[in-house]
Structure formats: structure tokens, C-alpha cells
């Protein structure tokens, strides 16, 4: 029997970290356009308020904001309290928060330098997912989505903190997918190449554009479209996967 699958997310609740700008703000707008209610987390309350105001005015979206450091003690509890105080459900968690990678070599890096990257990209998502699971179990379409990086798959020879933590993030995604499939919680990752955001210095784009087969870097809304798909019913048989969104970069080995 044929079945029509909808990519609408009407009434579903999505938690997005790193949502104040760039890709996170794009994820928020895309999911809100599809009908999702949002809990947006980031460090800067002012930027969060600006994103939330735009979503409310433009789309009539229901949005809650939580400002703070996701690596802080009790951060996951604060986020889930924000969800449950507004809605008695959680359907989608998008681990988008990240920190800019500095271009360092082994000689310039110590193990201490790696810790902030691991805290943001691996340990905080681990804690947040753990806190979210009891709520996700009650959803009819629970999703956990990591925004990773192509440099977690194929290192470019620099920035150990960024590359090691993104590779570890993909390992965490697979481990969670393996365990949580018993609860029907689907866990996947997106691995963008370079994306036109403030995280990447302007001079870096020239190098990336020359290397990418499609001849440009991605726009944030192109990554957000993949987030929306993974959050939707159309992705109901996908788990434990890393979806590359890189303009063909991996086919030429970058």
C-alpha cells in the first residue's frame, strides 16, 4: 500500500543549540516554517531574542530561548526544564553548537587545548541527549541530529581540536544510534563542508571555493534543509548515518 510522507513538523518540539546565528538560526527558521515549536539555546541572550523575534513576527512561531553555556554544570537540566515548562513533549534535538577552529599543528597543540572542543562538540551533546531521552521516548517520531563536519571524516591537516572532536562526535552519534534504536529514537549526523557563516574567516572561502567541485561553499539554509529532512517522517528508516553536504568535496578527496 502506498503512503504519502509529509515533511511537515506541525506541533513537534525541537531543541536547537547554537541557535543565535549562522546555521543554528537557519535550522530554527526552516523548522519553524514547517510548523515546529522551538527551544533555542546559545550564549548570547540578545542574539537569541533577535532570532526569536523574527520567527514570531514572520512565521507566528512559538519560541522559547535559553541563554547560557551548554558545557556548564546543570546546562542539560536547564534546557530540558525550558522544554517541559512550555510543552510536555520533545521530538527533535539538533546539536548545532560549535566553536571556531584555530589552524594549529601538533607542535602548537597540547592536550589541554583539545578540551574546549571536546566539551562543546562531544561531552555537552552526550549530556543533553541523556537528559532528552526520557522525553524523546514519548514522541512518535523522535530524532537526534548532530551537525558535524566533513573534517571529522577527512582531516585537512590542521586544527587538532576541531578535527578530533568532530570525529569523536561521529563516533558518539553511532554509539547513540545503536543503543537508542530500541526506543525508536533515530540518531544521525550531517557533515557539511565549508558553510558561509561568521565562524570561518573570509580569506578561507577563496581556498574552499577553488577546491569544491560545485564551485562555491554552502549557504546555511542548505544545511538546514537536510536537518528538516532528517527531522521529518520521510527519514523514518534512517539512523546511524552521516549525511555529507559538501558540494562534492569528498569525491575529490578534500
Coordinates of N, CA and C in Angstrom, one line a residue:
X1 N 0.8 -1.2 0.0 CA 0.0 0.0 0.0 C 0.9 1.2 0.0
X2 N 0.6 2.2 -0.9 CA 1.4 3.4 -1.0 C 1.1 4.3 0.2
X3 N 2.1 5.1 0.5 CA 1.9 6.0 1.7 C 2.5 7.3 1.3
X4 N 1.8 8.4 1.5 CA 2.3 9.8 1.3 C 3.0 10.3 2.5
X5 N 4.3 10.6 2.4 CA 5.1 11.1 3.6 C 5.1 12.6 3.5
X6 N 4.9 13.2 4.7 CA 4.9 14.6 4.8 C 6.2 15.1 5.5
X7 N 6.8 16.2 5.0 CA 7.9 16.8 5.6 C 7.5 17.8 6.6
X8 N 6.2 18.0 6.8 CA 5.7 19.0 7.8 C 6.1 18.5 9.2
X9 N 6.2 19.5 10.1 CA 6.6 19.2 11.5 C 5.6 19.9 12.5
X10 N 4.4 20.0 12.1 CA 3.4 20.7 12.8 C 3.3 20.2 14.3
X11 N 3.5 21.1 15.2 CA 3.3 20.8 16.6 C 4.4 20.0 17.3
X12 N 5.4 19.7 16.5 CA 6.6 19.0 17.1 C 7.5 20.0 17.7
X13 N 8.2 19.6 18.8 CA 9.0 20.5 19.5 C 10.5 20.1 19.3
X14 N 11.3 21.1 18.9 CA 12.7 20.9 18.5 C 13.5 21.8 19.4
X15 N 14.6 21.2 20.0 CA 15.6 21.9 20.8 C 16.8 22.1 19.9
X16 N 17.3 23.3 19.7 CA 18.5 23.6 18.8 C 19.5 24.3 19.7
X17 N 20.7 23.8 19.7 CA 21.8 24.5 20.4 C 22.6 25.3 19.4
X18 N 23.2 26.4 19.8 CA 24.0 27.2 18.9 C 23.0 27.9 17.9
X19 N 21.9 28.4 18.4 CA 20.8 28.8 17.5 C 20.8 30.3 17.3
X20 N 21.7 31.1 17.8 CA 21.6 32.5 17.7 C 22.0 33.1 16.4
X21 N 22.7 32.4 15.6 CA 23.1 32.9 14.3 C 23.6 31.8 13.4
X22 N 24.0 32.1 12.2 CA 24.5 31.1 11.2 C 23.6 30.0 11.0
X23 N 24.2 28.8 11.0 CA 23.5 27.6 10.7 C 22.4 27.3 11.7
X24 N 22.6 27.6 13.0 CA 21.6 27.4 14.0 C 20.4 28.2 13.8
X25 N 20.6 29.5 13.4 CA 19.4 30.3 13.1 C 18.7 29.9 11.9
X26 N 19.4 29.3 10.9 CA 18.8 28.8 9.7 C 18.0 27.6 10.0
X27 N 18.5 26.7 10.9 CA 17.8 25.5 11.3 C 16.5 25.9 11.9
X28 N 16.6 26.9 12.8 CA 15.4 27.4 13.5 C 14.3 27.9 12.6
X29 N 14.7 28.7 11.6 CA 13.8 29.3 10.7 C 13.1 28.2 9.8
X30 N 13.9 27.2 9.3 CA 13.4 26.2 8.5 C 12.4 25.3 9.2
X31 N 12.8 24.9 10.4 CA 11.9 24.0 11.2 C 10.6 24.8 11.6
X32 N 10.7 26.1 11.9 CA 9.6 26.9 12.2 C 8.6 27.0 11.0
X33 N 9.2 27.2 9.9 CA 8.5 27.3 8.6 C 7.6 26.0 8.4
X34 N 8.2 24.9 8.9 CA 7.5 23.6 8.7 C 6.5 23.3 9.9
X35 N 6.4 24.2 10.8 CA 5.4 24.1 11.9 C 5.9 23.7 13.2
X36 N 7.2 23.6 13.4 CA 7.7 23.1 14.7 C 7.7 24.3 15.7
X37 N 7.6 23.9 17.0 CA 7.8 24.8 18.1 C 9.3 24.6 18.5
X38 N 9.9 25.7 19.0 CA 11.3 25.7 19.1 C 11.8 26.1 20.5
X39 N 12.8 25.4 21.0 CA 13.6 25.9 22.2 C 15.0 26.2 21.6
X40 N 15.4 27.4 21.7 CA 16.7 27.9 21.1 C 17.7 28.2 22.2
X41 N 18.9 27.6 22.1 CA 19.9 27.8 23.1 C 21.1 28.4 22.5
X42 N 21.8 29.3 23.2 CA 23.1 29.9 22.8 C 23.6 30.7 23.9
X43 N 24.8 31.3 23.7 CA 25.4 32.1 24.8 C 24.8 33.4 24.9
X44 N 24.4 34.1 23.8 CA 24.1 35.5 23.8 C 22.6 35.7 23.8
X45 N 22.0 36.2 24.9 CA 20.6 36.4 25.0 C 20.1 37.4 24.0
X46 N 20.8 38.4 23.8 CA 20.4 39.4 22.8 C 20.2 38.9 21.4
X47 N 21.2 38.1 21.0 CA 21.1 37.5 19.6 C 20.0 36.5 19.6
X48 N 19.8 35.7 20.6 CA 18.7 34.8 20.7 C 17.3 35.5 20.6
X49 N 17.2 36.6 21.3 CA 16.0 37.3 21.3 C 15.7 37.9 19.9
X50 N 16.7 38.3 19.2 CA 16.6 38.8 17.8 C 16.1 37.7 16.9
X51 N 16.6 36.5 17.0 CA 16.2 35.4 16.2 C 14.7 35.0 16.5
X52 N 14.5 34.9 17.8 CA 13.1 34.5 18.2 C 12.1 35.6 17.8
X53 N 12.4 36.9 17.9 CA 11.5 37.9 17.5 C 11.2 37.8 16.0
X54 N 12.2 37.6 15.2 CA 12.0 37.4 13.8 C 11.1 36.2 13.4
X55 N 11.3 35.1 14.1 CA 10.5 33.9 13.9 C 9.0 34.1 14.3
X56 N 8.8 34.8 15.4 CA 7.5 35.1 15.9 C 6.7 36.1 14.9
X57 N 7.4 37.1 14.5 CA 6.8 38.1 13.6 C 6.6 37.6 12.2
X58 N 7.6 36.9 11.7 CA 7.5 36.5 10.3 C 6.6 35.2 10.1
X59 N 6.7 34.3 11.1 CA 6.1 33.0 10.9 C 5.0 32.6 12.0
X60 N 4.9 33.5 13.0 CA 3.9 33.2 14.0 C 4.4 32.0 14.9
X61 N 5.7 31.8 14.9 CA 6.3 30.6 15.6 C 6.2 30.7 17.1
X62 N 6.1 29.6 17.7 CA 6.2 29.5 19.2 C 7.6 29.2 19.5
X63 N 8.3 30.1 20.3 CA 9.7 30.0 20.5 C 10.0 30.3 22.0
X64 N 10.9 29.5 22.6 CA 11.5 29.7 23.9 C 13.0 29.8 23.7
X65 N 13.6 30.8 24.5 CA 15.0 30.9 24.4 C 15.7 30.6 25.7
X66 N 16.9 30.0 25.7 CA 17.7 29.7 26.9 C 19.1 30.2 26.6
X67 N 19.5 31.2 27.3 CA 20.9 31.7 27.2 C 21.8 31.0 28.2
X68 N 23.0 30.6 27.8 CA 23.9 30.0 28.7 C 24.9 29.1 28.0
X69 N 25.9 28.7 28.7 CA 26.9 27.8 28.2 C 26.5 26.4 28.3
X70 N 26.4 25.7 27.2 CA 25.9 24.3 27.2 C 26.9 23.3 27.9
X71 N 28.1 23.8 28.1 CA 29.1 22.9 28.8 C 29.1 23.1 30.3
X72 N 28.3 24.1 30.8 CA 28.2 24.3 32.3 C 27.5 23.2 33.0
X73 N 27.8 23.0 34.3 CA 27.1 22.1 35.1 C 25.6 22.4 35.1
X74 N 24.7 21.4 35.0 CA 23.3 21.6 35.0 C 22.7 22.2 33.7
X75 N 23.6 22.4 32.7 CA 23.1 23.0 31.5 C 22.0 22.2 30.8
X76 N 22.2 20.9 30.8 CA 21.2 20.0 30.2 C 19.9 20.0 30.9
X77 N 20.0 20.1 32.2 CA 18.7 20.2 33.0 C 18.0 21.5 32.7
X78 N 18.7 22.6 32.6 CA 18.1 23.9 32.3 C 17.4 23.8 31.0
X79 N 18.0 23.2 30.0 CA 17.4 23.1 28.6 C 16.1 22.3 28.7
X80 N 16.2 21.2 29.3 CA 15.0 20.3 29.3 C 13.9 20.9 30.2
X81 N 14.3 21.7 31.2 CA 13.3 22.4 32.0 C 12.5 23.4 31.1
X82 N 13.3 24.0 30.2 CA 12.7 25.0 29.3 C 11.7 24.3 28.4
X83 N 12.0 23.1 28.0 CA 11.1 22.4 27.1 C 9.9 22.0 27.8
X84 N 10.0 21.4 29.0 CA 8.9 20.8 29.7 C 8.0 21.9 30.3
X85 N 8.6 23.1 30.6 CA 7.7 24.1 31.2 C 6.8 24.7 30.1
X86 N 7.1 24.6 28.9 CA 6.3 25.2 27.8 C 5.5 24.1 27.1
X87 N 6.1 23.0 26.8 CA 5.4 21.9 26.1 C 5.7 20.6 26.8
X88 N 4.8 19.7 26.9 CA 5.0 18.4 27.6 C 5.4 17.4 26.5
X89 N 6.4 17.8 25.7 CA 6.9 16.9 24.7 C 8.2 17.4 24.2
X90 N 9.0 16.5 23.6 CA 10.2 16.8 22.8 C 10.4 15.8 21.7
X91 N 10.5 16.3 20.5 CA 10.6 15.4 19.3 C 12.0 15.4 18.6
X92 N 12.6 16.6 18.6 CA 13.8 16.7 17.9 C 14.9 17.4 18.7
X93 N 16.1 16.9 18.7 CA 17.3 17.6 19.3 C 18.3 17.8 18.2
X94 N 18.7 19.1 18.0 CA 19.7 19.4 17.0 C 20.9 19.9 17.7
X95 N 22.0 19.1 17.7 CA 23.3 19.5 18.3 C 24.1 20.3 17.3
X96 N 23.9 21.6 17.3 CA 24.5 22.5 16.3 C 25.6 23.3 16.9
X97 N 25.6 23.6 18.2 CA 26.6 24.5 18.8 C 28.0 24.0 18.5
X98 N 28.9 25.0 18.3 CA 30.3 24.6 17.9 C 31.2 25.8 18.2
X99 N 32.5 25.6 18.2 CA 33.4 26.7 18.4 C 34.3 26.8 17.2
X100 N 34.8 28.0 16.9 CA 35.6 28.2 15.7 C 36.9 27.4 15.9
X101 N 37.4 26.8 14.8 CA 38.6 26.0 14.8 C 39.8 27.0 14.5
X102 N 40.8 26.9 15.3 CA 42.1 27.6 15.1 C 43.0 26.7 14.3
X103 N 43.7 27.3 13.4 CA 44.5 26.4 12.5 C 45.9 26.2 13.1
X104 N 46.0 25.1 13.8 CA 47.2 24.8 14.6 C 47.8 23.4 14.1
X105 N 49.0 23.2 14.5 CA 49.7 22.0 14.2 C 50.0 21.2 15.5
X106 N 50.5 20.0 15.4 CA 50.8 19.2 16.5 C 51.8 19.9 17.4
X107 N 52.8 20.6 16.9 CA 53.8 21.3 17.7 C 53.2 22.5 18.4
X108 N 52.1 23.0 17.9 CA 51.4 24.2 18.6 C 50.3 23.8 19.6
X109 N 50.0 22.5 19.7 CA 48.8 22.0 20.4 C 49.2 21.1 21.6
X110 N 48.5 21.3 22.7 CA 48.6 20.4 23.8 C 47.3 19.7 24.1
X111 N 47.3 18.7 24.9 CA 46.0 18.1 25.2 C 45.1 19.0 25.9
X112 N 45.6 20.0 26.6 CA 44.7 21.0 27.3 C 44.0 21.8 26.2
X113 N 44.6 22.0 25.1 CA 44.0 22.8 24.0 C 42.8 22.1 23.4
X114 N 42.8 20.8 23.5 CA 41.7 20.0 22.9 C 40.4 20.0 23.7
X115 N 40.6 20.3 25.0 CA 39.4 20.1 25.9 C 38.2 21.0 25.6
X116 N 38.4 22.3 25.3 CA 37.1 23.1 24.9 C 36.4 22.5 23.8
X117 N 37.1 22.0 22.8 CA 36.4 21.4 21.6 C 35.6 20.1 22.0
X118 N 36.3 19.3 22.8 CA 35.6 18.1 23.3 C 34.4 18.4 24.1
X119 N 34.5 19.5 25.0 CA 33.4 19.9 25.8 C 32.2 20.3 25.0
X120 N 32.4 21.1 24.0 CA 31.3 21.6 23.2 C 30.7 20.6 22.2
X121 N 31.6 19.9 21.5 CA 31.2 19.0 20.4 C 30.9 17.6 20.8
X122 N 31.3 17.1 22.0 CA 31.1 15.8 22.4 C 30.4 15.6 23.7
X123 N 31.0 16.2 24.8 CA 30.5 16.0 26.1 C 29.2 16.7 26.4
X124 N 29.0 17.9 25.9 CA 27.7 18.6 26.1 C 26.6 17.9 25.3
X125 N 26.8 17.5 24.1 CA 25.8 16.7 23.4 C 25.5 15.4 24.1
X126 N 26.5 14.7 24.6 CA 26.3 13.5 25.4 C 25.3 13.7 26.5
X127 N 25.6 14.8 27.3 CA 24.8 15.1 28.5 C 23.3 15.5 28.1
X128 N 23.2 16.3 27.0 CA 21.9 16.8 26.6 C 21.1 15.7 26.1
X129 N 21.7 14.8 25.3 CA 21.0 13.6 24.8 C 20.5 12.8 25.9
X130 N 21.3 12.5 26.9 CA 20.9 11.7 28.0 C 19.7 12.3 28.7
X131 N 19.7 13.6 28.9 CA 18.6 14.3 29.6 C 17.4 14.3 28.7
X132 N 17.5 14.3 27.4 CA 16.4 14.3 26.5 C 15.7 13.0 26.3
X133 N 16.5 11.9 26.4 CA 15.9 10.6 26.1 C 14.6 10.2 26.7
X134 N 14.4 10.5 28.0 CA 13.1 10.1 28.6 C 11.9 10.9 27.9
X135 N 12.2 12.1 27.4 CA 11.2 12.8 26.7 C 11.0 12.3 25.3
X136 N 12.1 12.1 24.6 CA 12.1 11.6 23.3 C 11.3 10.2 23.2
X137 N 11.4 9.4 24.2 CA 10.8 8.1 24.2 C 9.2 8.3 24.0
X138 N 8.7 9.4 24.4 CA 7.2 9.6 24.3 C 6.8 10.2 23.0
X139 N 7.8 10.5 22.1 CA 7.5 11.1 20.8 C 7.2 10.0 19.8
X140 N 6.3 10.2 18.9 CA 6.0 9.2 17.8 C 7.1 9.3 16.7
X141 N 7.9 10.4 16.7 CA 9.0 10.5 15.7 C 10.2 11.1 16.3
X142 N 10.9 10.5 17.2 CA 12.0 11.1 17.9 C 13.3 11.1 17.1
X143 N 13.9 12.3 17.1 CA 15.2 12.4 16.3 C 16.2 13.1 17.1
X144 N 17.5 12.7 16.9 CA 18.7 13.4 17.4 C 19.6 13.6 16.2
X145 N 19.9 14.9 16.0 CA 20.7 15.3 14.8 C 21.9 16.0 15.2
X146 N 23.1 15.5 14.8 CA 24.3 16.2 15.1 C 24.8 17.0 13.8
X147 N 25.2 18.2 14.0 CA 25.8 19.0 12.9 C 27.3 18.8 13.1
X148 N 27.9 17.9 12.3 CA 29.3 17.6 12.5 C 30.1 18.3 11.4
X149 N 31.0 17.7 10.7 CA 31.8 18.4 9.7 C 32.5 17.3 8.8
X150 N 32.7 17.7 7.5 CA 33.5 16.8 6.7 C 34.9 16.6 7.2
X151 N 35.4 17.6 8.0 CA 36.7 17.4 8.6 C 36.7 16.4 9.8
X152 N 35.6 16.0 10.2 CA 35.5 14.9 11.1 C 35.7 13.5 10.4
X153 N 35.4 13.6 9.1 CA 35.6 12.4 8.2 C 36.9 12.3 7.6
X154 N 37.4 13.4 7.0 CA 38.6 13.5 6.3 C 39.4 14.7 6.8
X155 N 40.3 14.6 7.7 CA 41.1 15.7 8.3 C 41.8 16.5 7.2
X156 N 41.9 17.8 7.4 CA 42.6 18.6 6.4 C 44.1 18.9 6.8
X157 N 44.5 18.3 7.9 CA 45.9 18.5 8.3 C 46.1 19.7 9.3
X158 N 45.1 20.3 9.8 CA 45.2 21.4 10.7 C 44.2 21.3 11.8
X159 N 44.3 22.1 12.8 CA 43.2 22.2 13.9 C 42.9 20.9 14.5
X160 N 43.8 20.4 15.3 CA 43.5 19.2 16.0 C 42.3 19.2 16.9
X161 N 42.0 20.3 17.6 CA 40.9 20.3 18.5 C 39.6 20.1 17.7
X162 N 39.5 20.8 16.6 CA 38.2 20.8 15.8 C 38.1 19.4 15.2
X163 N 39.1 18.9 14.5 CA 39.0 17.7 13.8 C 38.8 16.5 14.7
X164 N 39.6 16.4 15.8 CA 39.5 15.3 16.7 C 38.1 15.3 17.3
X165 N 37.6 16.4 17.7 CA 36.3 16.4 18.4 C 35.2 16.1 17.4
X166 N 35.3 16.6 16.2 CA 34.2 16.2 15.2 C 34.2 14.7 14.9
X167 N 35.4 14.1 14.8 CA 35.5 12.7 14.6 C 34.9 12.0 15.8
X168 N 35.2 12.4 17.0 CA 34.6 11.8 18.2 C 33.1 12.0 18.2
X169 N 32.7 13.1 17.7 CA 31.2 13.4 17.7 C 30.5 12.3 16.8
X170 N 31.2 12.0 15.7 CA 30.6 11.0 14.8 C 30.6 9.6 15.4
X171 N 31.6 9.3 16.2 CA 31.6 8.1 17.0 C 30.5 8.0 18.0
X172 N 30.3 9.2 18.7 CA 29.2 9.3 19.7 C 27.8 9.1 19.0
X173 N 27.7 9.7 17.8 CA 26.4 9.5 17.1 C 26.1 8.1 16.8
X174 N 27.1 7.3 16.3 CA 26.9 5.9 16.0 C 26.6 5.1 17.3
X175 N 27.3 5.4 18.3 CA 27.0 4.6 19.6 C 25.6 4.9 20.1
X176 N 25.2 6.2 20.0 CA 23.8 6.5 20.5 C 22.8 5.9 19.5
X177 N 23.1 5.9 18.3 CA 22.1 5.3 17.3 C 21.9 3.8 17.6
X178 N 23.0 3.1 17.9 CA 23.0 1.7 18.2 C 22.2 1.4 19.4
X179 N 22.4 2.2 20.5 CA 21.6 1.9 21.7 C 20.2 2.4 21.6
X180 N 19.9 3.6 21.1 CA 18.6 4.2 21.2 C 17.6 3.7 20.1
X181 N 18.1 2.9 19.2 CA 17.2 2.3 18.2 C 16.1 1.4 18.8
X182 N 16.5 0.9 20.0 CA 15.5 0.1 20.7 C 14.3 0.9 21.2
X183 N 14.5 2.2 21.3 CA 13.5 3.2 21.7 C 12.9 3.9 20.5
X184 N 13.3 3.5 19.3 CA 12.8 4.1 18.1 C 13.3 5.5 17.9
X185 N 14.4 5.9 18.7 CA 15.0 7.2 18.5 C 16.0 7.1 17.5
X186 N 15.8 7.9 16.4 CA 16.8 7.9 15.3 C 17.8 8.9 15.5
X187 N 19.1 8.5 15.3 CA 20.2 9.4 15.6 C 21.1 9.5 14.3
X188 N 21.3 10.7 13.8 CA 22.1 10.8 12.6 C 22.9 12.1 12.7
X189 N 23.8 12.2 11.7 CA 24.7 13.4 11.7 C 24.7 14.0 10.2
X190 N 24.9 15.3 10.2 CA 25.2 15.9 8.9 C 26.6 16.4 8.9
X191 N 27.3 16.2 7.8 CA 28.7 16.6 7.7 C 28.9 17.7 6.6
X192 N 28.7 18.9 7.0 CA 28.9 20.0 6.0 C 30.3 20.2 5.7
X193 N 30.6 20.7 4.4 CA 31.9 21.3 4.1 C 31.9 22.7 4.6
X194 N 32.6 23.6 4.0 CA 32.6 25.0 4.4 C 31.2 25.6 4.2
X195 N 30.8 26.3 5.1 CA 29.4 27.0 5.1 C 29.7 28.5 5.3
X196 N 28.9 29.3 4.6 CA 29.1 30.7 4.7 C 28.5 31.3 5.9
X197 N 29.3 31.3 7.0 CA 28.9 31.8 8.3 C 30.1 32.6 8.9
X198 N 29.8 33.2 10.0 CA 30.9 34.0 10.7 C 31.9 33.2 11.3
X199 N 31.7 31.9 11.4 CA 32.7 31.0 12.1 C 34.0 30.9 11.3
X200 N 33.9 31.1 10.0 CA 35.0 30.8 9.1 C 35.6 32.2 8.6
X201 N 36.9 32.4 8.7 CA 37.4 33.7 8.3 C 37.2 33.8 6.8
X202 N 37.0 35.1 6.3 CA 36.7 35.4 4.9 C 37.8 34.8 4.0
X203 N 39.1 34.9 4.4 CA 40.1 34.5 3.5 C 40.1 33.0 3.2
X204 N 39.4 32.3 4.1 CA 39.4 30.8 3.9 C 38.5 30.4 2.8
X205 N 37.5 31.2 2.5 CA 36.5 30.9 1.5 C 37.1 30.8 0.1
X206 N 38.1 31.6 -0.2 CA 38.7 31.6 -1.5 C 39.3 30.3 -1.8
X207 N 40.0 29.7 -0.8 CA 40.6 28.4 -0.9 C 39.5 27.3 -1.1
X208 N 38.5 27.4 -0.3 CA 37.4 26.4 -0.4 C 36.7 26.4 -1.7
X209 N 36.3 27.6 -2.2 CA 35.6 27.7 -3.5 C 36.4 27.1 -4.6
X210 N 37.7 27.3 -4.6 CA 38.5 26.8 -5.7 C 38.6 25.3 -5.6
X211 N 38.4 24.7 -4.4 CA 38.6 23.2 -4.3 C 37.3 22.5 -4.4
X212 N 36.1 23.1 -4.2 CA 34.8 22.4 -4.2 C 34.3 22.2 -5.6
X213 N 34.0 21.0 -6.1 CA 33.5 20.8 -7.4 C 32.4 21.7 -7.9
X214 N 31.4 22.0 -7.0 CA 30.3 22.9 -7.3 C 30.7 24.3 -7.4
X215 N 32.0 24.6 -7.0 CA 32.5 26.0 -7.2 C 32.0 27.0 -6.2
X216 N 31.5 26.6 -5.1 CA 31.1 27.6 -4.0 C 31.0 26.8 -2.7
X217 N 30.9 27.6 -1.6 CA 30.6 27.0 -0.3 C 29.1 27.0 -0.1
X218 N 28.6 26.2 0.9 CA 27.2 26.1 1.2 C 26.7 27.3 1.9
X219 N 25.4 27.6 1.7 CA 24.7 28.6 2.5 C 24.0 27.8 3.7
X220 N 23.8 28.5 4.8 CA 23.2 27.9 6.0 C 21.9 27.2 5.7
X221 N 21.1 27.8 4.9 CA 19.8 27.2 4.6 C 19.8 25.8 3.9
X222 N 21.0 25.6 3.2 CA 21.1 24.3 2.6 C 21.4 23.2 3.6
X223 N 22.1 23.5 4.6 CA 22.3 22.6 5.7 C 21.0 22.4 6.5
X224 N 20.3 23.5 6.7 CA 19.0 23.4 7.4 C 18.0 22.5 6.7
X225 N 18.0 22.5 5.3 CA 17.1 21.7 4.6 C 17.3 20.2 4.9
X226 N 18.6 19.8 5.1 CA 18.9 18.4 5.5 C 18.5 18.1 6.9
X227 N 18.6 19.1 7.8 CA 18.1 18.9 9.1 C 16.6 18.7 9.1
X228 N 15.9 19.5 8.3 CA 14.4 19.3 8.2 C 14.1 17.9 7.7
X229 N 14.8 17.4 6.7 CA 14.5 16.1 6.2 C 14.7 15.1 7.2
X230 N 15.8 15.1 8.0 CA 16.1 14.1 9.0 C 15.1 14.2 10.1
X231 N 14.5 15.3 10.4 CA 13.5 15.5 11.4 C 12.2 15.0 11.0
X232 N 12.0 14.8 9.7 CA 10.6 14.5 9.2 C 10.3 13.0 9.1
X233 N 9.1 12.8 8.8 CA 8.7 11.4 8.6 C 9.3 10.7 7.4
X234 N 9.8 11.5 6.5 CA 10.5 10.9 5.3 C 11.8 10.2 5.6
X235 N 12.4 10.6 6.8 CA 13.6 9.9 7.2 C 13.4 8.9 8.3
X236 N 12.2 8.3 8.3 CA 11.9 7.3 9.3 C 12.6 6.0 9.3
X237 N 13.4 5.7 8.3 CA 14.2 4.5 8.2 C 15.7 4.8 8.1
X238 N 16.1 5.9 8.6 CA 17.5 6.3 8.6 C 18.0 6.5 10.0
X239 N 19.0 5.8 10.4 CA 19.7 6.0 11.7 C 21.1 5.5 11.6
X240 N 21.9 6.2 12.4 CA 23.4 5.9 12.5 C 24.2 6.3 11.3
X241 N 23.6 7.3 10.5 CA 24.3 7.7 9.3 C 24.8 9.1 9.4
X242 N 25.9 9.3 8.6 CA 26.4 10.7 8.4 C 26.1 11.1 7.0
X243 N 25.4 12.2 6.8 CA 25.0 12.7 5.5 C 25.9 13.8 5.1
X244 N 26.7 13.6 4.1 CA 27.6 14.7 3.6 C 26.9 15.8 2.8
X245 N 27.1 17.0 3.1 CA 26.6 18.1 2.4 C 27.7 19.1 2.1
X246 N 28.4 18.8 1.0 CA 29.7 19.4 0.8 C 30.0 19.8 -0.6
X247 N 29.0 19.8 -1.5 CA 29.2 20.2 -2.9 C 30.1 19.3 -3.7
X248 N 30.3 18.1 -3.2 CA 31.1 17.1 -3.9 C 32.5 17.1 -3.4
X249 N 32.8 17.7 -2.3 CA 34.2 17.8 -1.9 C 34.9 16.5 -1.6
X250 N 34.1 15.5 -1.0 CA 34.7 14.2 -0.7 C 35.1 13.4 -1.9
X251 N 34.4 13.7 -3.1 CA 34.7 12.9 -4.2 C 36.1 13.2 -4.9
X252 N 36.6 14.4 -4.5 CA 37.9 14.8 -5.0 C 38.9 14.8 -3.8
X253 N 38.5 14.2 -2.7 CA 39.5 13.9 -1.6 C 39.8 15.1 -0.7
X254 N 38.8 16.1 -0.6 CA 39.1 17.2 0.3 C 38.0 17.2 1.4

